[in-house]
Amino acid sequence: AMMALCPRPSSEEGRRRRRRRPRRREAAAVGVALCTWVGVRVMARRSIGVQGLLSALGAMPGVAGVPSKCGSDGRSTWLWMNPADFNRSSFRHHRRSFGGGFLVGCGHSGTTPTFALLGRHPRAYAYAPNAALEYSVKPNSFRAVGGLLFGAPSLRDDRRLKALARKEKPNATQWLLKSPSNVCRLGYILKELPSARIVGLVRDGRDVMLSLLERYPAADPKGPLVLGRWVDDNRALLVYARDPRVLVRRYEDLFDQRPGGGGFPVLDDLLDHLGLDREPLPRMLRAQRSQKEQSEGKPALSAGETSGGGAVVASDAHTRLRTTQARRPFVRAPPRWPTQMTPKLKRVFKRNHDALNLLVHFGYANSSHRW
């Protein structure tokens, strides 16, 4: 009777098999979790990020009107860069001090010399992490990406910049970042840093076109590296032009003085918008203009010009150009397109209706397009 009630003992081989099965399942689950964790973290540290993956699948809404391409190499604008809820936190409810200032715009639009000038303000800390003076916002610059388990932790660069400013420039009340590519990420910046201030510079598209062709001489003039970039970057900027945290100004107007030499109204606008007092501006301009040149007798470079007449092609040459620009006096340069733009390039520009509309919108031409 006892033998009938008790199950027959399993063989040794059967017991070993049953022990191996759960171990294999556990190992497979751990392997899948590890691969997923590594993959998502790698993705989050790249320009796509977890939010970019979700946006590609249609799981995240974005701001209407943002172009599909934007930036120096015509990359896709992932929706994490311009989330539809960018304005959910009112900037009025956040502390104004150390909110952060961002100088953006299409490349070769004067951001480098302007950034160098603003960095001379005694209460502004201009962060220049590399020789090109640029800092591009990433998906996890100011917030964590993808959750605690599988995502990438936030870099909290806003806190780091605030600490650097207090350490390296104790009187600073504002930190500044410069990168033209951040014009593609304005929604993210405004959402994560609601008290930030953004200055968007625009420049005559015909001069920018000539300048970008010097940098990319083999590029298609109407393509995403040249005219297409000027159009897309400025369209991305205009999406946020009505936001009170965004100030859009023409680079050429920075040099306009009031009658009788009574100051620079557009530069005053920039300082007011960034929360910086105007009083040091004359000293900032004198310091920038009196700065010694590396080579005597060379004229000041405006945005996009090259020294020695050579084309800026390689990235290291472009970096050297930016470094040189930051050391040059902040002075007006005459427009180049009236004498250097060929009839062929003019035809390329005029065939782009978006480019013509932007030229009229910014006041560089009238609707007749006779130039």
Coordinates of N, CA and C in Angstrom, one line a residue, residues 150-282:
F150 N 16.6 50.8 -17.6 CA 17.2 50.6 -18.9 C 17.7 51.9 -19.5
G151 N 17.5 53.0 -18.9 CA 17.8 54.3 -19.5 C 19.2 54.8 -19.2
A152 N 19.5 56.0 -19.6 CA 20.7 56.7 -19.3 C 20.4 57.8 -18.3
P153 N 21.3 57.9 -17.2 CA 21.0 58.9 -16.2 C 21.2 60.3 -16.8
S154 N 20.6 61.3 -16.2 CA 20.7 62.6 -16.6 C 22.1 63.1 -16.3
L155 N 22.7 63.9 -17.3 CA 24.0 64.5 -17.1 C 23.9 65.7 -16.1
R156 N 22.7 66.3 -16.1 CA 22.5 67.5 -15.2 C 23.5 68.5 -15.5
D157 N 23.7 68.8 -16.8 CA 24.7 69.8 -17.2 C 24.3 71.2 -16.7
D158 N 23.0 71.5 -16.5 CA 22.7 72.8 -16.0 C 23.3 73.0 -14.6
R159 N 23.2 72.0 -13.7 CA 23.8 72.1 -12.4 C 25.4 72.2 -12.5
R160 N 25.9 71.4 -13.4 CA 27.4 71.4 -13.6 C 27.9 72.8 -14.1
L161 N 27.1 73.4 -15.0 CA 27.5 74.7 -15.5 C 27.3 75.8 -14.4
K162 N 26.3 75.7 -13.6 CA 26.1 76.6 -12.5 C 27.3 76.5 -11.6
A163 N 27.7 75.3 -11.2 CA 28.9 75.2 -10.3 C 30.2 75.7 -11.0
L164 N 30.4 75.4 -12.3 CA 31.6 75.9 -12.9 C 31.6 77.4 -13.0
A165 N 30.4 78.0 -13.2 CA 30.4 79.5 -13.2 C 30.7 80.1 -11.9
R166 N 30.2 79.5 -10.8 CA 30.5 80.0 -9.5 C 32.0 79.8 -9.1
K167 N 32.6 78.8 -9.7 CA 34.0 78.5 -9.4 C 34.9 79.4 -10.2
E168 N 34.7 79.5 -11.5 CA 35.6 80.2 -12.4 C 35.3 81.6 -12.6
K169 N 34.1 82.0 -12.3 CA 33.7 83.4 -12.4 C 32.7 83.8 -11.3
P170 N 33.2 84.0 -10.1 CA 32.3 84.1 -8.9 C 31.2 85.1 -9.1
N171 N 31.4 86.2 -9.8 CA 30.4 87.2 -10.0 C 29.3 86.9 -11.0
A172 N 29.5 85.8 -11.7 CA 28.6 85.4 -12.8 C 27.2 85.1 -12.3
T173 N 26.2 85.6 -13.0 CA 24.8 85.3 -12.6 C 24.1 84.6 -13.8
Q174 N 24.8 84.3 -14.8 CA 24.2 83.6 -16.0 C 25.3 82.8 -16.7
W175 N 25.0 81.6 -17.1 CA 25.9 80.8 -17.9 C 25.3 80.8 -19.3
L176 N 26.3 80.7 -20.3 CA 25.9 80.8 -21.7 C 26.5 79.6 -22.5
L177 N 25.7 79.1 -23.4 CA 26.2 78.1 -24.3 C 26.0 78.5 -25.7
K178 N 26.8 78.0 -26.6 CA 26.7 78.4 -28.0 C 26.9 77.1 -28.9
S179 N 25.9 76.9 -29.7 CA 26.0 75.9 -30.8 C 24.9 76.1 -31.8
P180 N 25.2 76.3 -33.0 CA 24.2 76.5 -34.0 C 23.2 75.3 -34.0
S181 N 23.7 74.1 -33.8 CA 22.8 72.9 -33.9 C 21.7 72.9 -32.9
N182 N 21.9 73.6 -31.8 CA 20.8 73.7 -30.8 C 19.6 74.3 -31.3
V183 N 19.6 75.0 -32.4 CA 18.4 75.5 -33.0 C 17.4 74.4 -33.3
C184 N 17.9 73.2 -33.5 CA 17.1 72.0 -33.8 C 16.5 71.4 -32.5
R185 N 16.8 71.9 -31.3 CA 16.5 71.3 -30.1 C 15.8 72.3 -29.1
L186 N 15.2 73.3 -29.6 CA 14.7 74.4 -28.8 C 13.5 73.9 -27.9
G187 N 12.7 73.0 -28.4 CA 11.6 72.5 -27.6 C 12.1 71.8 -26.4
Y188 N 13.1 70.9 -26.6 CA 13.7 70.2 -25.4 C 14.2 71.1 -24.4
I189 N 15.0 72.2 -24.9 CA 15.6 73.1 -23.9 C 14.5 73.9 -23.1
L190 N 13.5 74.3 -23.8 CA 12.4 75.1 -23.1 C 11.6 74.2 -22.2
K191 N 11.5 73.0 -22.5 CA 10.7 72.1 -21.6 C 11.5 71.7 -20.4
E192 N 12.8 71.4 -20.5 CA 13.6 70.9 -19.4 C 14.2 72.1 -18.6
L193 N 14.4 73.2 -19.2 CA 14.9 74.4 -18.5 C 13.9 75.6 -18.8
P194 N 12.8 75.6 -18.1 CA 11.7 76.6 -18.4 C 12.2 78.0 -18.2
S195 N 13.2 78.3 -17.4 CA 13.6 79.6 -17.2 C 14.8 80.0 -18.1
A196 N 15.2 79.2 -19.0 CA 16.3 79.5 -20.0 C 15.9 80.6 -20.9
R197 N 16.9 81.3 -21.4 CA 16.7 82.3 -22.4 C 17.5 81.9 -23.7
I198 N 16.8 82.1 -24.8 CA 17.4 81.7 -26.1 C 17.5 83.0 -27.0
V199 N 18.7 83.2 -27.6 CA 18.9 84.2 -28.6 C 19.2 83.5 -29.9
G200 N 18.4 83.8 -30.9 CA 18.5 83.2 -32.2 C 19.0 84.3 -33.2
L201 N 20.2 84.0 -33.8 CA 20.7 85.0 -34.7 C 20.4 84.5 -36.2
V202 N 20.0 85.4 -37.0 CA 19.9 85.2 -38.4 C 20.8 86.1 -39.2
R203 N 21.2 85.6 -40.4 CA 22.1 86.4 -41.3 C 21.6 86.2 -42.7
D204 N 21.9 87.2 -43.5 CA 21.5 87.2 -44.9 C 21.8 85.8 -45.5
G205 N 20.8 85.1 -46.1 CA 21.0 83.8 -46.6 C 21.9 83.7 -47.8
R206 N 22.1 84.8 -48.5 CA 23.0 84.8 -49.6 C 24.5 84.8 -49.1
D207 N 24.7 85.6 -48.1 CA 26.1 85.5 -47.5 C 26.4 84.2 -46.8
V208 N 25.3 83.6 -46.1 CA 25.5 82.3 -45.5 C 25.8 81.3 -46.6
M209 N 25.1 81.4 -47.7 CA 25.3 80.4 -48.8 C 26.7 80.4 -49.3
L210 N 27.3 81.6 -49.5 CA 28.7 81.8 -49.9 C 29.6 81.2 -48.9
S211 N 29.4 81.5 -47.7 CA 30.2 81.0 -46.6 C 30.2 79.5 -46.5
L212 N 29.0 78.9 -46.5 CA 28.9 77.4 -46.4 C 29.6 76.8 -47.6
L213 N 29.5 77.4 -48.8 CA 30.2 76.8 -50.0 C 31.7 76.8 -49.8
E214 N 32.2 77.8 -49.1 CA 33.6 77.8 -48.8 C 34.0 76.6 -47.9
R215 N 33.1 76.3 -47.0 CA 33.4 75.2 -46.0 C 33.2 73.9 -46.7
Y216 N 32.2 73.8 -47.6 CA 31.9 72.5 -48.3 C 31.9 72.8 -49.8
P217 N 33.1 73.0 -50.4 CA 33.2 73.3 -51.8 C 32.6 72.3 -52.8
A218 N 32.5 71.0 -52.3 CA 32.0 70.0 -53.2 C 30.5 69.7 -53.0
A219 N 29.9 70.5 -52.1 CA 28.5 70.2 -51.8 C 27.6 70.8 -52.9
D220 N 26.4 70.3 -52.9 CA 25.3 70.8 -53.8 C 24.9 72.1 -53.2
P221 N 24.9 73.3 -54.0 CA 24.5 74.6 -53.4 C 23.1 74.6 -52.9
K222 N 22.2 73.8 -53.5 CA 20.8 73.8 -53.0 C 20.5 72.7 -52.0
G223 N 21.5 71.9 -51.7 CA 21.3 70.8 -50.8 C 21.3 71.1 -49.3
P224 N 21.3 70.0 -48.5 CA 21.1 70.2 -47.0 C 22.4 70.8 -46.3
L225 N 23.5 70.8 -47.0 CA 24.7 71.4 -46.3 C 24.8 72.9 -46.6
V226 N 24.1 73.4 -47.6 CA 24.3 74.8 -47.9 C 22.9 75.6 -47.8
L227 N 22.3 75.8 -48.9 CA 21.0 76.6 -48.9 C 20.0 75.9 -48.1
G228 N 19.9 74.5 -48.3 CA 18.9 73.8 -47.5 C 19.0 73.9 -46.0
R229 N 20.3 74.0 -45.6 CA 20.5 74.2 -44.2 C 20.0 75.5 -43.7
W230 N 20.3 76.6 -44.4 CA 19.9 77.9 -44.0 C 18.3 78.0 -43.9
V231 N 17.7 77.3 -44.9 CA 16.2 77.3 -44.8 C 15.7 76.5 -43.6
D232 N 16.2 75.3 -43.5 CA 15.7 74.4 -42.4 C 16.0 74.9 -41.0
D233 N 17.2 75.4 -40.8 CA 17.5 75.9 -39.5 C 16.7 77.1 -39.1
N234 N 16.5 78.0 -40.0 CA 15.7 79.2 -39.7 C 14.2 78.9 -39.6
R235 N 13.7 77.9 -40.3 CA 12.4 77.5 -40.1 C 12.2 76.9 -38.7
A236 N 13.2 76.1 -38.3 CA 13.1 75.6 -36.9 C 13.1 76.7 -35.9
L237 N 13.9 77.7 -36.1 CA 13.9 78.9 -35.2 C 12.6 79.6 -35.1
L238 N 12.0 79.8 -36.3 CA 10.7 80.6 -36.3 C 9.6 79.9 -35.7
V239 N 9.6 78.6 -35.5 CA 8.6 77.9 -34.8 C 8.4 78.4 -33.4
Y240 N 9.5 78.9 -32.8 CA 9.4 79.3 -31.4 C 9.6 80.9 -31.3
A241 N 9.5 81.6 -32.4 CA 9.8 83.0 -32.4 C 8.9 83.8 -31.5
R242 N 7.7 83.3 -31.3 CA 6.7 84.1 -30.4 C 6.8 83.7 -29.0
D243 N 7.6 82.7 -28.6 CA 7.8 82.4 -27.2 C 8.6 83.5 -26.5
P244 N 8.1 84.1 -25.4 CA 8.8 85.2 -24.8 C 10.2 84.8 -24.3
R245 N 10.6 83.6 -24.3 CA 11.9 83.2 -23.9 C 12.9 83.2 -25.0
V246 N 12.4 83.4 -26.2 CA 13.2 83.3 -27.5 C 13.3 84.7 -28.1
L247 N 14.5 85.2 -28.3 CA 14.7 86.5 -29.0 C 15.4 86.3 -30.3
V248 N 14.8 86.7 -31.4 CA 15.3 86.5 -32.8 C 15.8 87.9 -33.3
R249 N 17.1 88.0 -33.6 CA 17.6 89.2 -34.1 C 18.5 88.9 -35.3
R250 N 18.7 90.0 -36.2 CA 19.6 89.8 -37.3 C 21.0 90.2 -36.9
Y251 N 21.9 89.3 -37.3 CA 23.3 89.6 -36.9 C 23.8 90.9 -37.4
E252 N 23.4 91.3 -38.6 CA 23.9 92.6 -39.2 C 23.5 93.8 -38.3
D253 N 22.3 93.6 -37.6 CA 21.8 94.8 -36.8 C 22.5 94.9 -35.5
L254 N 23.4 94.0 -35.1 CA 24.1 94.1 -33.8 C 25.0 95.3 -33.8
F255 N 25.4 95.7 -35.0 CA 26.4 96.8 -35.1 C 25.8 98.2 -35.3
D256 N 24.5 98.3 -35.3 CA 23.8 99.6 -35.5 C 23.9 100.4 -34.2
Q257 N 24.2 101.6 -34.4 CA 24.3 102.5 -33.2 C 23.2 103.5 -33.3
R258 N 22.8 104.0 -32.1 CA 21.8 105.1 -32.0 C 22.5 106.4 -32.6
P259 N 21.6 107.3 -33.0 CA 22.2 108.6 -33.5 C 23.0 109.2 -32.5
G260 N 24.2 109.8 -32.9 CA 25.1 110.4 -32.0 C 25.9 109.5 -31.2
G261 N 26.0 108.2 -31.6 CA 26.8 107.3 -30.9 C 26.3 106.9 -29.5
G262 N 25.0 106.9 -29.3 CA 24.4 106.7 -28.0 C 24.1 105.2 -27.7
G263 N 25.0 104.3 -28.1 CA 24.8 102.9 -27.8 C 24.3 102.0 -28.9
F264 N 24.2 100.8 -28.6 CA 23.8 99.8 -29.6 C 22.5 99.1 -29.2
P265 N 21.4 99.5 -29.8 CA 20.1 99.1 -29.3 C 19.9 97.5 -29.4
V266 N 20.4 96.9 -30.4 CA 20.1 95.5 -30.6 C 21.0 94.7 -29.6
L267 N 22.2 95.1 -29.4 CA 23.1 94.5 -28.3 C 22.4 94.7 -27.0
D268 N 21.9 95.8 -26.7 CA 21.1 96.1 -25.5 C 20.0 95.1 -25.3
D269 N 19.3 94.8 -26.4 CA 18.2 93.8 -26.4 C 18.7 92.5 -26.0
L270 N 19.9 92.1 -26.5 CA 20.4 90.8 -26.2 C 20.8 90.7 -24.7
L271 N 21.4 91.7 -24.2 CA 21.8 91.7 -22.8 C 20.5 91.7 -21.9
D272 N 19.5 92.5 -22.2 CA 18.3 92.5 -21.4 C 17.6 91.1 -21.4
H273 N 17.6 90.5 -22.5 CA 16.9 89.2 -22.7 C 17.7 88.2 -21.8
L274 N 19.0 88.3 -21.8 CA 19.8 87.3 -21.0 C 19.9 87.6 -19.6
G275 N 19.3 88.7 -19.1 CA 19.3 89.1 -17.7 C 20.6 89.7 -17.3
L276 N 21.3 90.3 -18.3 CA 22.6 91.0 -18.0 C 22.5 92.5 -18.1
D277 N 23.2 93.2 -17.2 CA 23.1 94.6 -17.2 C 23.8 95.2 -18.4
R278 N 23.4 96.4 -18.9 CA 24.0 97.0 -20.1 C 25.3 97.8 -19.8
E279 N 25.5 98.2 -18.6 CA 26.6 99.1 -18.2 C 27.9 98.6 -18.7
P280 N 28.3 97.4 -18.6 CA 29.6 97.0 -19.1 C 29.8 96.9 -20.6
L281 N 28.8 97.1 -21.4 CA 28.9 96.9 -22.9 C 30.0 97.8 -23.5
P282 N 30.1 99.1 -23.2 CA 31.2 99.8 -23.8 C 32.6 99.2 -23.5

